CSV table of C-alpha atoms and ligand atoms in Angstrom, one decimal:
chain,number,residue,atom,x,y,z
J,7,MET,CA,-21.3,21.8,-11.9
J,8,LYS,CA,-19.4,20.1,-9.0
J,9,TYR,CA,-17.1,22.4,-7.0
J,10,ILE,CA,-15.3,22.8,-3.7
J,11,VAL,CA,-15.7,26.0,-1.7
J,12,VAL,CA,-13.3,28.1,0.3
J,13,LEU,CA,-14.8,30.3,3.0
J,14,PRO,CA,-12.5,32.9,4.6
J,15,ALA,CA,-13.8,33.2,8.2
J,16,ALA,CA,-10.7,34.4,10.0
J,17,GLY,CA,-11.5,38.1,10.1
J,18,SER,CA,-12.0,40.1,13.3
J,19,GLY,CA,-15.0,42.1,12.3
J,20,LYS,CA,-13.7,45.5,13.4
J,21,ARG,CA,-16.3,47.5,11.5
J,22,MET,CA,-19.1,45.5,13.2
J,23,LYS,CA,-17.8,46.6,16.6
J,24,ALA,CA,-19.1,43.4,18.2
J,25,GLY,CA,-15.9,42.9,20.2
J,26,HIS,CA,-15.4,39.5,18.7
J,27,ASN,CA,-15.6,37.7,15.3
J,28,LYS,CA,-18.9,39.1,13.7
J,29,LEU,CA,-19.5,35.6,12.2
J,30,PHE,CA,-20.6,34.4,15.7
J,31,LEU,CA,-23.4,37.0,15.8
J,32,THR,CA,-26.8,35.4,15.3
J,33,LEU,CA,-29.6,36.1,12.8
J,34,ARG,CA,-32.9,34.5,13.9
J,35,GLY,CA,-31.0,32.7,16.5
J,36,LYS,CA,-28.4,31.1,14.2
J,37,PRO,CA,-24.8,32.2,13.8
J,38,ILE,CA,-24.0,34.0,10.6
J,39,LEU,CA,-21.3,31.5,9.9
J,40,ILE,CA,-23.8,28.6,10.1
J,41,HIS,CA,-26.2,30.4,7.8
J,42,THR,CA,-23.5,30.6,5.2
J,43,LEU,CA,-22.3,27.0,5.7
J,44,ASP,CA,-25.8,25.7,5.5
J,45,VAL,CA,-26.1,26.9,1.9
J,46,PHE,CA,-23.1,24.8,0.8
J,47,GLU,CA,-24.0,21.9,3.1
J,48,GLN,CA,-27.3,21.7,1.2
J,49,ASP,CA,-26.0,22.1,-2.3
J,50,PRO,CA,-25.4,18.6,-3.8
J,51,ASN,CA,-22.8,20.1,-6.2
J,52,CYS,CA,-20.6,21.2,-3.3
J,53,MET,CA,-18.1,18.4,-2.7
J,54,ALA,CA,-16.1,19.9,0.2
J,55,ILE,CA,-15.8,23.0,2.3
J,56,TRP,CA,-12.5,24.6,3.4
J,57,LEU,CA,-12.8,27.1,6.2
J,58,ALA,CA,-10.0,29.6,7.1
J,59,VAL,CA,-10.2,30.3,10.8
J,60,LYS,CA,-8.2,32.1,13.6
J,61,PRO,CA,-6.4,29.3,15.5
J,62,GLU,CA,-7.9,30.5,18.8
J,63,GLU,CA,-11.4,30.1,17.4
J,64,ARG,CA,-10.9,26.7,15.9
J,65,THR,CA,-12.4,24.8,18.9
J,66,ILE,CA,-15.5,27.0,19.2
J,67,ILE,CA,-16.1,26.6,15.4
J,68,GLN,CA,-15.6,22.9,15.6
J,69,ASN,CA,-18.3,22.7,18.3
J,70,MET,CA,-20.6,24.9,16.1
J,71,LEU,CA,-20.1,22.5,13.2
J,72,HIS,CA,-21.0,19.6,15.4
J,73,ASN,CA,-24.1,21.3,16.9
J,74,TYR,CA,-25.5,22.4,13.6
J,75,HIS,CA,-24.7,19.1,11.7
J,76,ILE,CA,-22.3,20.6,9.2
J,77,THR,CA,-20.5,17.6,7.7
J,78,LYS,CA,-18.7,18.9,4.6
J,79,VAL,CA,-15.9,20.8,6.2
J,80,LYS,CA,-12.7,19.0,5.2
J,81,GLY,CA,-10.2,21.3,6.8
J,82,MET,CA,-9.8,24.5,8.8
J,83,PRO,CA,-6.4,26.0,8.0
J,84,ALA,CA,-5.2,29.1,10.0
J,85,GLY,CA,-6.1,32.3,8.3
J,86,GLY,CA,-3.7,35.1,7.6
J,87,ASP,CA,-3.5,38.8,8.4
J,88,GLU,CA,-5.3,39.7,5.2
J,89,ARG,CA,-8.3,38.0,3.6
J,90,GLN,CA,-6.2,37.1,0.5
J,91,HIS,CA,-3.8,35.1,2.7
J,92,SER,CA,-6.7,33.3,4.4
J,93,VAL,CA,-8.1,32.3,1.0
J,94,TYR,CA,-4.6,31.2,-0.1
J,95,ALA,CA,-4.2,29.0,3.0
J,96,CYS,CA,-7.4,27.2,2.2
J,97,VAL,CA,-6.5,26.7,-1.5
J,98,LEU,CA,-3.1,25.2,-0.5
J,99,ALA,CA,-4.8,23.0,2.1
J,100,ALA,CA,-7.4,21.8,-0.4
J,101,ASP,CA,-4.6,20.8,-2.8
J,102,ALA,CA,-7.0,20.7,-5.7
J,103,THR,CA,-5.3,21.0,-9.1
J,104,THR,CA,-8.3,20.2,-11.2
J,105,GLY,CA,-12.0,21.2,-11.0
J,106,LEU,CA,-13.6,24.3,-9.8
J,107,ILE,CA,-12.9,26.3,-6.7
J,108,LEU,CA,-15.5,28.7,-5.4
J,109,VAL,CA,-14.4,31.5,-3.0
J,110,HIS,CA,-17.1,33.0,-0.9
J,111,ASP,CA,-17.0,35.4,2.1
J,112,ALA,CA,-18.3,33.6,5.2
J,113,ALA,CA,-19.9,37.0,6.0
J,114,ARG,CA,-22.4,36.7,3.0
J,115,PRO,CA,-25.1,34.3,4.3
J,116,PHE,CA,-27.8,35.1,1.8
J,117,ILE,CA,-26.2,33.8,-1.4
J,118,GLU,CA,-28.9,32.2,-3.6
J,119,PRO,CA,-28.3,28.6,-4.8
J,120,SER,CA,-29.5,29.7,-8.3
J,121,VAL,CA,-26.6,32.2,-8.4
J,122,ILE,CA,-24.1,29.5,-7.4
J,123,THR,CA,-25.4,27.3,-10.2
J,124,LYS,CA,-25.2,30.0,-12.9
J,125,LEU,CA,-21.7,31.0,-11.6
J,126,THR,CA,-20.2,27.6,-11.6
J,127,LEU,CA,-21.5,26.8,-15.0
J,128,ARG,CA,-19.9,30.0,-16.4
J,129,ALA,CA,-16.6,29.3,-14.6
J,130,TYR,CA,-16.6,25.8,-16.0
J,131,GLU,CA,-17.1,27.2,-19.6
J,132,THR,CA,-14.7,30.1,-19.3
J,133,GLY,CA,-12.3,29.5,-16.4
J,134,ALA,CA,-13.3,32.5,-14.2
J,135,ALA,CA,-16.6,34.0,-13.2
J,136,ILE,CA,-17.7,36.2,-10.3
J,137,ALA,CA,-21.0,37.5,-8.9
J,138,GLY,CA,-22.1,41.1,-9.1
J,139,VAL,CA,-25.0,43.4,-9.3
J,140,LYS,CA,-25.5,46.6,-11.4
J,141,ALA,CA,-24.9,49.8,-9.5
J,142,LYS,CA,-28.1,51.5,-8.5
J,143,ASP,CA,-26.9,55.0,-7.6
J,144,THR,CA,-25.3,57.6,-9.8
J,145,MET,CA,-21.6,57.1,-9.5
J,146,LYS,CA,-19.0,59.9,-9.6
J,147,ARG,CA,-15.3,60.0,-9.2
J,148,VAL,CA,-14.6,62.5,-6.4
J,149,ARG,CA,-11.3,63.9,-5.2
J,150,ASN,CA,-11.1,66.1,-2.1
J,151,HIS,CA,-14.9,66.3,-2.1
J,152,ILE,CA,-14.9,67.7,-5.6
J,153,ILE,CA,-16.4,65.8,-8.6
J,154,GLU,CA,-14.0,64.9,-11.2
J,155,GLU,CA,-16.3,62.8,-13.4
J,156,THR,CA,-19.7,61.2,-13.6
J,157,LEU,CA,-19.2,57.6,-14.5
J,158,ASP,CA,-21.3,55.6,-17.0
J,159,ARG,CA,-23.5,53.6,-14.7
J,160,GLU,CA,-24.2,51.0,-17.4
J,161,GLN,CA,-20.6,49.9,-17.1
J,162,LEU,CA,-20.5,49.8,-13.3
J,163,TRP,CA,-21.1,46.6,-11.3
J,164,MET,CA,-20.8,46.1,-7.6
J,165,ILE,CA,-18.8,43.0,-7.1
J,166,GLN,CA,-19.6,40.3,-4.6
J,167,THR,CA,-18.5,36.8,-3.8
J,168,PRO,CA,-18.9,34.0,-4.7
J,169,GLN,CA,-16.1,34.0,-7.3
J,170,ALA,CA,-15.4,30.8,-9.1
J,171,PHE,CA,-12.3,29.7,-10.9
J,172,ARG,CA,-10.8,26.7,-12.6
J,173,ALA,CA,-8.3,25.5,-9.9
J,174,SER,CA,-5.3,25.9,-12.1
J,175,ILE,CA,-6.1,29.6,-12.8
J,176,LEU,CA,-6.7,30.5,-9.2
J,177,ILE,CA,-3.6,28.8,-8.0
J,178,LYS,CA,-1.5,30.5,-10.7
J,179,ALA,CA,-3.0,33.9,-9.9
J,180,GLN,CA,-2.3,33.4,-6.2
J,181,GLN,CA,1.2,32.3,-6.7
J,182,GLN,CA,1.9,35.3,-8.9
J,183,ALA,CA,0.4,37.7,-6.4
J,184,ALA,CA,2.5,36.2,-3.6
J,185,GLN,CA,5.6,36.5,-5.7
J,186,ASP,CA,4.9,40.1,-6.5
J,187,GLY,CA,3.7,41.0,-3.0
J,188,PHE,CA,0.4,42.1,-4.6
J,189,LEU,CA,-2.6,42.5,-2.4
J,190,GLY,CA,-6.1,42.5,-3.9
J,191,THR,CA,-9.5,43.0,-2.4
J,192,ASP,CA,-10.9,40.0,-4.2
J,193,GLU,CA,-9.6,37.0,-6.1
J,194,ALA,CA,-10.7,38.4,-9.5
J,195,MET,CA,-8.1,41.2,-9.1
J,196,LEU,CA,-5.4,38.5,-8.9
J,197,VAL,CA,-6.7,36.8,-12.1
J,198,GLU,CA,-7.2,40.1,-14.0
J,199,ARG,CA,-3.4,40.7,-13.5
J,200,LEU,CA,-2.8,37.5,-15.6
J,201,ASN,CA,-4.8,39.1,-18.5
J,202,ILE,CA,-7.4,36.3,-18.2
J,203,ALA,CA,-11.0,37.4,-18.8
J,204,VAL,CA,-13.1,37.3,-15.7
J,205,HIS,CA,-16.9,37.0,-16.5
J,206,VAL,CA,-19.5,38.7,-14.3
J,207,VAL,CA,-22.7,36.8,-13.5
J,208,GLU,CA,-25.7,38.8,-12.3
J,209,SER,CA,-26.4,38.1,-8.6
J,210,THR,CA,-29.0,39.5,-6.3
J,211,TYR,CA,-29.0,42.5,-4.0
J,212,ASP,CA,-29.8,40.2,-1.2
J,213,ASN,CA,-26.3,38.9,-1.2
J,214,VAL,CA,-25.1,41.5,1.2
J,215,LYS,CA,-21.9,41.2,3.3
J,216,MET,CA,-22.6,41.6,7.1
J,217,THR,CA,-20.1,44.4,7.7
J,218,THR,CA,-21.6,47.0,10.0
J,219,GLN,CA,-24.5,47.0,12.5
J,220,GLU,CA,-27.1,48.2,10.0
J,221,ASP,CA,-26.4,45.1,7.9
J,222,LEU,CA,-27.7,43.0,10.7
J,223,LEU,CA,-31.1,44.7,10.4
J,224,ILE,CA,-31.1,44.1,6.7
J,225,GLY,CA,-30.2,40.5,7.3
J,226,GLU,CA,-33.1,40.0,9.7
J,227,ALA,CA,-35.4,41.6,7.1
J,228,ILE,CA,-34.1,39.3,4.3
J,229,LEU,CA,-34.7,36.2,6.5
J,230,GLN,CA,-38.2,37.5,7.4
J,231,LYS,CA,-39.0,38.0,3.7
J,232,ARG,CA,-37.8,34.5,2.8
J,233,GLN,CA,-39.8,33.0,5.5
J,234,GLN,CA,-43.0,34.8,4.4
J,235,GLU,CA,-42.3,33.6,0.8
J,236,GLU,CA,-42.1,30.0,2.1
J,237,ASN,CA,-45.4,30.2,3.9
F,9,CTP,N1,-11.4,37.3,6.5
F,9,CTP,C1,-10.4,36.3,6.7
F,9,CTP,N2,-9.1,36.7,7.0
F,9,CTP,C2,-8.8,37.9,7.2
F,9,CTP,C3,-9.7,39.0,7.0
F,9,CTP,C4,-11.0,38.6,6.6
F,9,CTP,O1,-10.7,35.1,6.6
F,9,CTP,N3,-7.5,38.2,7.6
F,9,CTP,C5,-12.8,36.9,6.1
F,9,CTP,C6,-13.8,37.4,7.1
F,9,CTP,O2,-14.0,36.5,8.2
F,9,CTP,C7,-15.1,37.5,6.2
F,9,CTP,C8,-14.5,37.8,4.8
F,9,CTP,O3,-13.1,37.5,4.9
F,9,CTP,O4,-15.8,36.4,6.2
F,9,CTP,C9,-14.7,39.2,4.3
F,9,CTP,O5,-14.0,40.1,5.1
F,9,CTP,P1,-14.7,41.3,5.9
F,9,CTP,O6,-16.1,41.5,5.6
F,9,CTP,O7,-13.8,42.5,5.8
F,9,CTP,O8,-14.6,40.8,7.4
F,9,CTP,P2,-13.6,41.2,8.6
F,9,CTP,O9,-12.2,41.4,8.1
F,9,CTP,O10,-13.8,40.2,9.7
F,9,CTP,O11,-14.3,42.6,9.1
F,9,CTP,P3,-13.5,44.1,9.2
F,9,CTP,O12,-12.8,44.3,7.9
F,9,CTP,O13,-14.6,45.0,9.6
F,9,CTP,O14,-12.5,43.9,10.4
F,10,MG,MG1,-11.8,43.0,6.6
């Protein structure tokens, strides 16, 4: 399925403690941001990329796009204080009223093309589909360090991006959230509020978000594994 992708890249990476936007850190010599962009640059179904950036980082990112031959970025609107605002800025800039919009964290460079294909197909059929993996650990609800409940792991999924939506659904959900001053941690939360079913598509545990220093080690290991598989 053809789609456009929105990549929020306007965070500050506080938990990474790099002293600058974590997306500029490199894995195997290439910035995390470029690893992510390359996935969509190479996917023939991706028609356009919209990137939310901090205005003060626009020039450095423009140079990176040039140096790494990224050609599909159609716009780089200014991000907001919250991730949700950055995503909304891109959706407004893209001005797409039909078709599919995929939202994907720029900080998740290892998304598998096969997951994107499954996800976009499901979103095309249903209107809303997001990527997730089954919880591996035993999950308990804990308050003040005391267990309240052991949750049924069969029903628990760890949710990732990408999240794909029919454009009309995502726009309606964002407008409603803005009107209500509602802040969600992902786009699905905004759509759930409209009582629209959001389908979960099984992704891979590789699709980690580069959040803290240890994630960089995991990232290097994933790249090494993939290179070995290629050889
Ligand atoms: N993001 C964004 N605008 C914001 C906050 C986050 O575009 N106001 C982007 C980040 O650049 C990242 C993605 O949203 O690609 C996921 O956010 P997260 O992993 O939390 O990144 P940061 O907010 O940069 O990191 P931290 O929360 O540790 O500061
Ligand atoms: Mg953040």
